[in-house]
Short mmCIF file of C-alpha atoms in Angstrom, two decimals:
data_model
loop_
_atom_site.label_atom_id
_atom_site.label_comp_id
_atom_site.label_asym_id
_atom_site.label_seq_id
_atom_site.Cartn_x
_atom_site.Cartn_y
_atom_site.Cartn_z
CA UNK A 1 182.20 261.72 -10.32
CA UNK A 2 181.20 258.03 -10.57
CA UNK A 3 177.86 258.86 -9.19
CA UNK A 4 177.06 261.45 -11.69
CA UNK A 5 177.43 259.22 -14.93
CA UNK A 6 175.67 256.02 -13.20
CA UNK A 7 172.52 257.34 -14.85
CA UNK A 8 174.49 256.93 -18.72
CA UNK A 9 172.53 253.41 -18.81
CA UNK A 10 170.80 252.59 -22.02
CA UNK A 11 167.28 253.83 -22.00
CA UNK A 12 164.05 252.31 -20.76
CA UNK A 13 162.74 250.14 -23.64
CA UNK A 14 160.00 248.50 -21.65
CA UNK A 15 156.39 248.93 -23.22
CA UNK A 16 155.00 249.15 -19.50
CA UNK A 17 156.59 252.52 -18.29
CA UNK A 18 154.50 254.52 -21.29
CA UNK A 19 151.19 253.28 -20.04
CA UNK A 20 151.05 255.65 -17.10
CA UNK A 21 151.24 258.48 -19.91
CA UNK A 22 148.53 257.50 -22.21
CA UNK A 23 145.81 258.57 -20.63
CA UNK A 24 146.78 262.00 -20.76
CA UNK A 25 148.36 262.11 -24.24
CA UNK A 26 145.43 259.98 -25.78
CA UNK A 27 143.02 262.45 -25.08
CA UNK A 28 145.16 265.81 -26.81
CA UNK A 29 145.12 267.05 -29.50
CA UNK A 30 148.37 268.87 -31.54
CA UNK A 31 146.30 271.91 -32.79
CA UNK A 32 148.80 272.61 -35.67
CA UNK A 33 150.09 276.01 -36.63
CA UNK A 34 149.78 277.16 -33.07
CA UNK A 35 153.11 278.52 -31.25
CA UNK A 36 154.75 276.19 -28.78
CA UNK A 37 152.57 275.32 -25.83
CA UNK A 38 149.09 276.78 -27.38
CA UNK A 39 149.27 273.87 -29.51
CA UNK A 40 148.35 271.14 -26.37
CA UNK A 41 146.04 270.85 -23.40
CA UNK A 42 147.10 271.77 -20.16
CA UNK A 43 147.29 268.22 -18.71
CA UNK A 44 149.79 267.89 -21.53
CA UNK A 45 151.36 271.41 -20.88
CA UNK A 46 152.34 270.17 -17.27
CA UNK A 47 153.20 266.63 -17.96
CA UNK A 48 156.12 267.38 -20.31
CA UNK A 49 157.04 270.28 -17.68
CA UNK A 50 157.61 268.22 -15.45
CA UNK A 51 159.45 265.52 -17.73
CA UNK A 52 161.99 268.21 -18.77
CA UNK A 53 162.43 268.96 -15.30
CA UNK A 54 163.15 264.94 -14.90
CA UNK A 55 166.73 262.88 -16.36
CA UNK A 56 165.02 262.93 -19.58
CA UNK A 57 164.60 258.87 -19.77
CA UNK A 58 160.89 259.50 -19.90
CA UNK A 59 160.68 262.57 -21.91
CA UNK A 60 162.40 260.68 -24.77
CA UNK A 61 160.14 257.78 -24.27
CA UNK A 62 156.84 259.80 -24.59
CA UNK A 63 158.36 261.86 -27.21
CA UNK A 64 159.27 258.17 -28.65
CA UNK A 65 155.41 256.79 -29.08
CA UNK A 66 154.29 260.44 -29.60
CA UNK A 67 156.62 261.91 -31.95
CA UNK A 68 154.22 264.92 -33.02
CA UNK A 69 155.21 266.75 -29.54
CA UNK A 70 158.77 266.85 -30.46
CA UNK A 71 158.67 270.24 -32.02
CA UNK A 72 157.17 271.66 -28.90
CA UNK A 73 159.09 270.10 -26.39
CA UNK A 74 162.11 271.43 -28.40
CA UNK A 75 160.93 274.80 -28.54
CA UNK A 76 160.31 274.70 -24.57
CA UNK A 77 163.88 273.59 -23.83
CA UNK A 78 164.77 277.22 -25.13
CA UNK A 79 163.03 278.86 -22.03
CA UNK A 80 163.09 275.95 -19.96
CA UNK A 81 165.86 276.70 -16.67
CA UNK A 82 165.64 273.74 -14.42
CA UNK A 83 166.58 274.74 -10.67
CA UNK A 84 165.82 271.28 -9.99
CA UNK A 85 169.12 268.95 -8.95
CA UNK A 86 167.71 266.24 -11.98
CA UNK A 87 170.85 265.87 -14.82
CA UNK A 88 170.04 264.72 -17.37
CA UNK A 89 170.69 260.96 -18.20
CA UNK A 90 173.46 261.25 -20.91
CA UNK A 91 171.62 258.40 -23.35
CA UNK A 92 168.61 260.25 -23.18
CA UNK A 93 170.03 263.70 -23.96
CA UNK A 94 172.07 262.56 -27.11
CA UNK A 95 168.46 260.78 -27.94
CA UNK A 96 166.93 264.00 -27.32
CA UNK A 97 169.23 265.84 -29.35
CA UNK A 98 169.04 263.34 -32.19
CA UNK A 99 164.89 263.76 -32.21
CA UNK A 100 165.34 267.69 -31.87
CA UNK A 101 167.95 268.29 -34.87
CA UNK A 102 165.29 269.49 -37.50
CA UNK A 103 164.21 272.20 -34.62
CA UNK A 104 167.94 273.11 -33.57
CA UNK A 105 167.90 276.49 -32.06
CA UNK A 106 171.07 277.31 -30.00
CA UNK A 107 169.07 277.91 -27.13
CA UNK A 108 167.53 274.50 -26.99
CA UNK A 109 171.39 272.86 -27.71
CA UNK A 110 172.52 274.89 -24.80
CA UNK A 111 169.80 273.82 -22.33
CA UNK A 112 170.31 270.39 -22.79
CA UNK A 113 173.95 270.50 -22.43
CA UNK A 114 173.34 272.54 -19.44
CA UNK A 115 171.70 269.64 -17.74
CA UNK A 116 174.25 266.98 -18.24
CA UNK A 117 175.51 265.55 -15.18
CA UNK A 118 179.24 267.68 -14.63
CA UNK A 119 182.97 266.28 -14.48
CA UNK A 120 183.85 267.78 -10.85
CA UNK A 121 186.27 266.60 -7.98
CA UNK A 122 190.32 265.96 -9.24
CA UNK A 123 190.48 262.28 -9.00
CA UNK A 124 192.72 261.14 -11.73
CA UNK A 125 191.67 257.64 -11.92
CA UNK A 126 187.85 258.89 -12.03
CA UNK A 127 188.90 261.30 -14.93
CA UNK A 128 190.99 258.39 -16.49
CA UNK A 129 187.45 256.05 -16.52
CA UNK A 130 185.26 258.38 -17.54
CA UNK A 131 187.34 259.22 -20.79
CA UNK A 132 187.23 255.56 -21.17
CA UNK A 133 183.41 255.47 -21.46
CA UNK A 134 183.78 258.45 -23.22
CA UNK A 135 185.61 256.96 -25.82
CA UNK A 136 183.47 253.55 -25.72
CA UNK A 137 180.13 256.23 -25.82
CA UNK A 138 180.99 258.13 -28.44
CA UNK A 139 179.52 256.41 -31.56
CA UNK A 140 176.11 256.12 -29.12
CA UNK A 141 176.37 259.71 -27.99
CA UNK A 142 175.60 262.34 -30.24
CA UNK A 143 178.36 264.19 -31.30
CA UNK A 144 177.28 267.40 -29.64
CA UNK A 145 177.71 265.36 -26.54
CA UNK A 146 181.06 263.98 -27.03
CA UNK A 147 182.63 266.76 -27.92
CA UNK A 148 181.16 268.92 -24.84
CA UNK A 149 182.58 265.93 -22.37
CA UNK A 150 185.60 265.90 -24.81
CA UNK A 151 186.46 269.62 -24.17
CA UNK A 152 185.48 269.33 -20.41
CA UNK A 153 188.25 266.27 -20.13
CA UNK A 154 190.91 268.36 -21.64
CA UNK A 155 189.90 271.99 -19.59
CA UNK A 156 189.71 269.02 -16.35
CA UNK A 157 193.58 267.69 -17.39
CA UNK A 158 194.49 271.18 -17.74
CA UNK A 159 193.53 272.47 -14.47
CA UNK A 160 194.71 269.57 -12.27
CA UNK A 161 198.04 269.18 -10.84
CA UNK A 162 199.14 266.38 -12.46
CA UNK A 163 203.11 264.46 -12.94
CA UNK A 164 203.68 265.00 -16.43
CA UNK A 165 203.67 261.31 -17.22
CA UNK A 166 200.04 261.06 -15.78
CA UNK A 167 198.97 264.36 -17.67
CA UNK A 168 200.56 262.45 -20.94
CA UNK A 169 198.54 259.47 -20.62
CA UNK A 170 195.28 260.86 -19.82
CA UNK A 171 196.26 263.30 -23.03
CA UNK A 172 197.04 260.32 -24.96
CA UNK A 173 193.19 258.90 -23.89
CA UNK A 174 191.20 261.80 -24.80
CA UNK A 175 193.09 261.96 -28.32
CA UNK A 176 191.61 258.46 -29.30
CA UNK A 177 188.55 260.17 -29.57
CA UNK A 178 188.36 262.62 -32.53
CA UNK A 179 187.58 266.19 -32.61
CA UNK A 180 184.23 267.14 -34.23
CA UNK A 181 183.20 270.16 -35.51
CA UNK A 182 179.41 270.16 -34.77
CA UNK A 183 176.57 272.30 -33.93
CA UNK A 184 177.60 275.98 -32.89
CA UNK A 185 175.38 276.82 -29.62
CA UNK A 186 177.67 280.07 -28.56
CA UNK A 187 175.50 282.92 -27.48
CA UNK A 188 175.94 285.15 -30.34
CA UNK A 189 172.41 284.84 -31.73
CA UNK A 190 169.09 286.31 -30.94
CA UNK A 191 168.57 283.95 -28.04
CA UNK A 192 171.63 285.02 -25.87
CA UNK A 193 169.42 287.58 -24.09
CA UNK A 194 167.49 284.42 -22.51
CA UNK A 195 170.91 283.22 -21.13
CA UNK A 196 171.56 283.41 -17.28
CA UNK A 197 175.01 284.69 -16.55
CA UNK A 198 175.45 281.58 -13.75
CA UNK A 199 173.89 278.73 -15.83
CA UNK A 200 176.45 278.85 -18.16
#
């Protein structure tokens, strides 16, 4: 599990990395009141394509310097499966998030969740750390964030065979971190047809 949340490193802040973008997003245009992709070129079209596809580090960074995409990246994410094996860097999906809130659809909530890295394996101690940092993250995370890794650290505690003392004290962890009430992304609304039965 250690592996998977190595990637939870603040994001790149480094002027450099957006230069290889520019060319590309200097020359486009956002033709306004267009739907989702129609408003970009098709150089544009593939480089965000592929940036979803990435950890996200580099989607929020172009998104970042060219904040006028961030409607259509966000109404992408609702059709946008990745079979790829990227997860998504946890810093940049709660940045994404953050960025996306005034286009919130559920689909788009789900999708990113969908690509965070998961909690698998039953190592206690592993579980143990990671509700550490989860409790260390959470005013950094967004909340939808927290409370998905929340809820995954309790179904986790719940499933593994654990001595009752351990089970208390990783209980005892998780409930220093509050429980939320954020956005609702169940599919109950018009874009649960779009769901895949094994993505979820």
């Amino acid at each position: 599990m250690n592996n998977a949340y190595a990637k939870s490193a603040r994001l790149l802040e480094d002027i450099t990395e957006i230069e290889q973008y520019r060319r590309i997003l200097d020359k486009d245009t956002v033709k306004s009141g267009e739907p989702h992709w129609a408003s970009m070129g098709k150089n544009t079209i593939t480089l965000f394509q592929v940036l979803i596809d990435q950890d996200l580090t580099h989607l929020v960074m172009v998104l970042r310097h060219y904040p006028k995409y961030i409607e259509a990246v966000c109404e992408h994410f609702r059709y946008a499966y990745s079979y790829s094996e990227n997860s998504a860097n946890i810093d940049a999906a709660s940045k994404l998030l953050e960025m996306g809130e005034p286009y919130f659809t559920k689909q788009f909530v789900r999708n990113v969740i969908r690509k965070l890295p998961r909690i698998t394996g039953d190592d206690r101690e592993e579980l143990q750390q990671f509700i550490d940092t989860l409790n260390e993250s959470r005013h950094r995370w967004h909340p939808i964030v927290t409370m998905h890794y929340r809820n995954q650290c309790k179904r986790k505690i719940n499933e593994m065979a654990l001595h009752p003392l351990q089970r208390i004290v990783l209980e005892k962890k998780l409930a220093m971190i509050p429980e939320m009430i954020t956005y609702d992304y169940e599919a109950s609304d018009r874009d649960s047809n779009l769901d895949i039965p094994y993505m979820n």
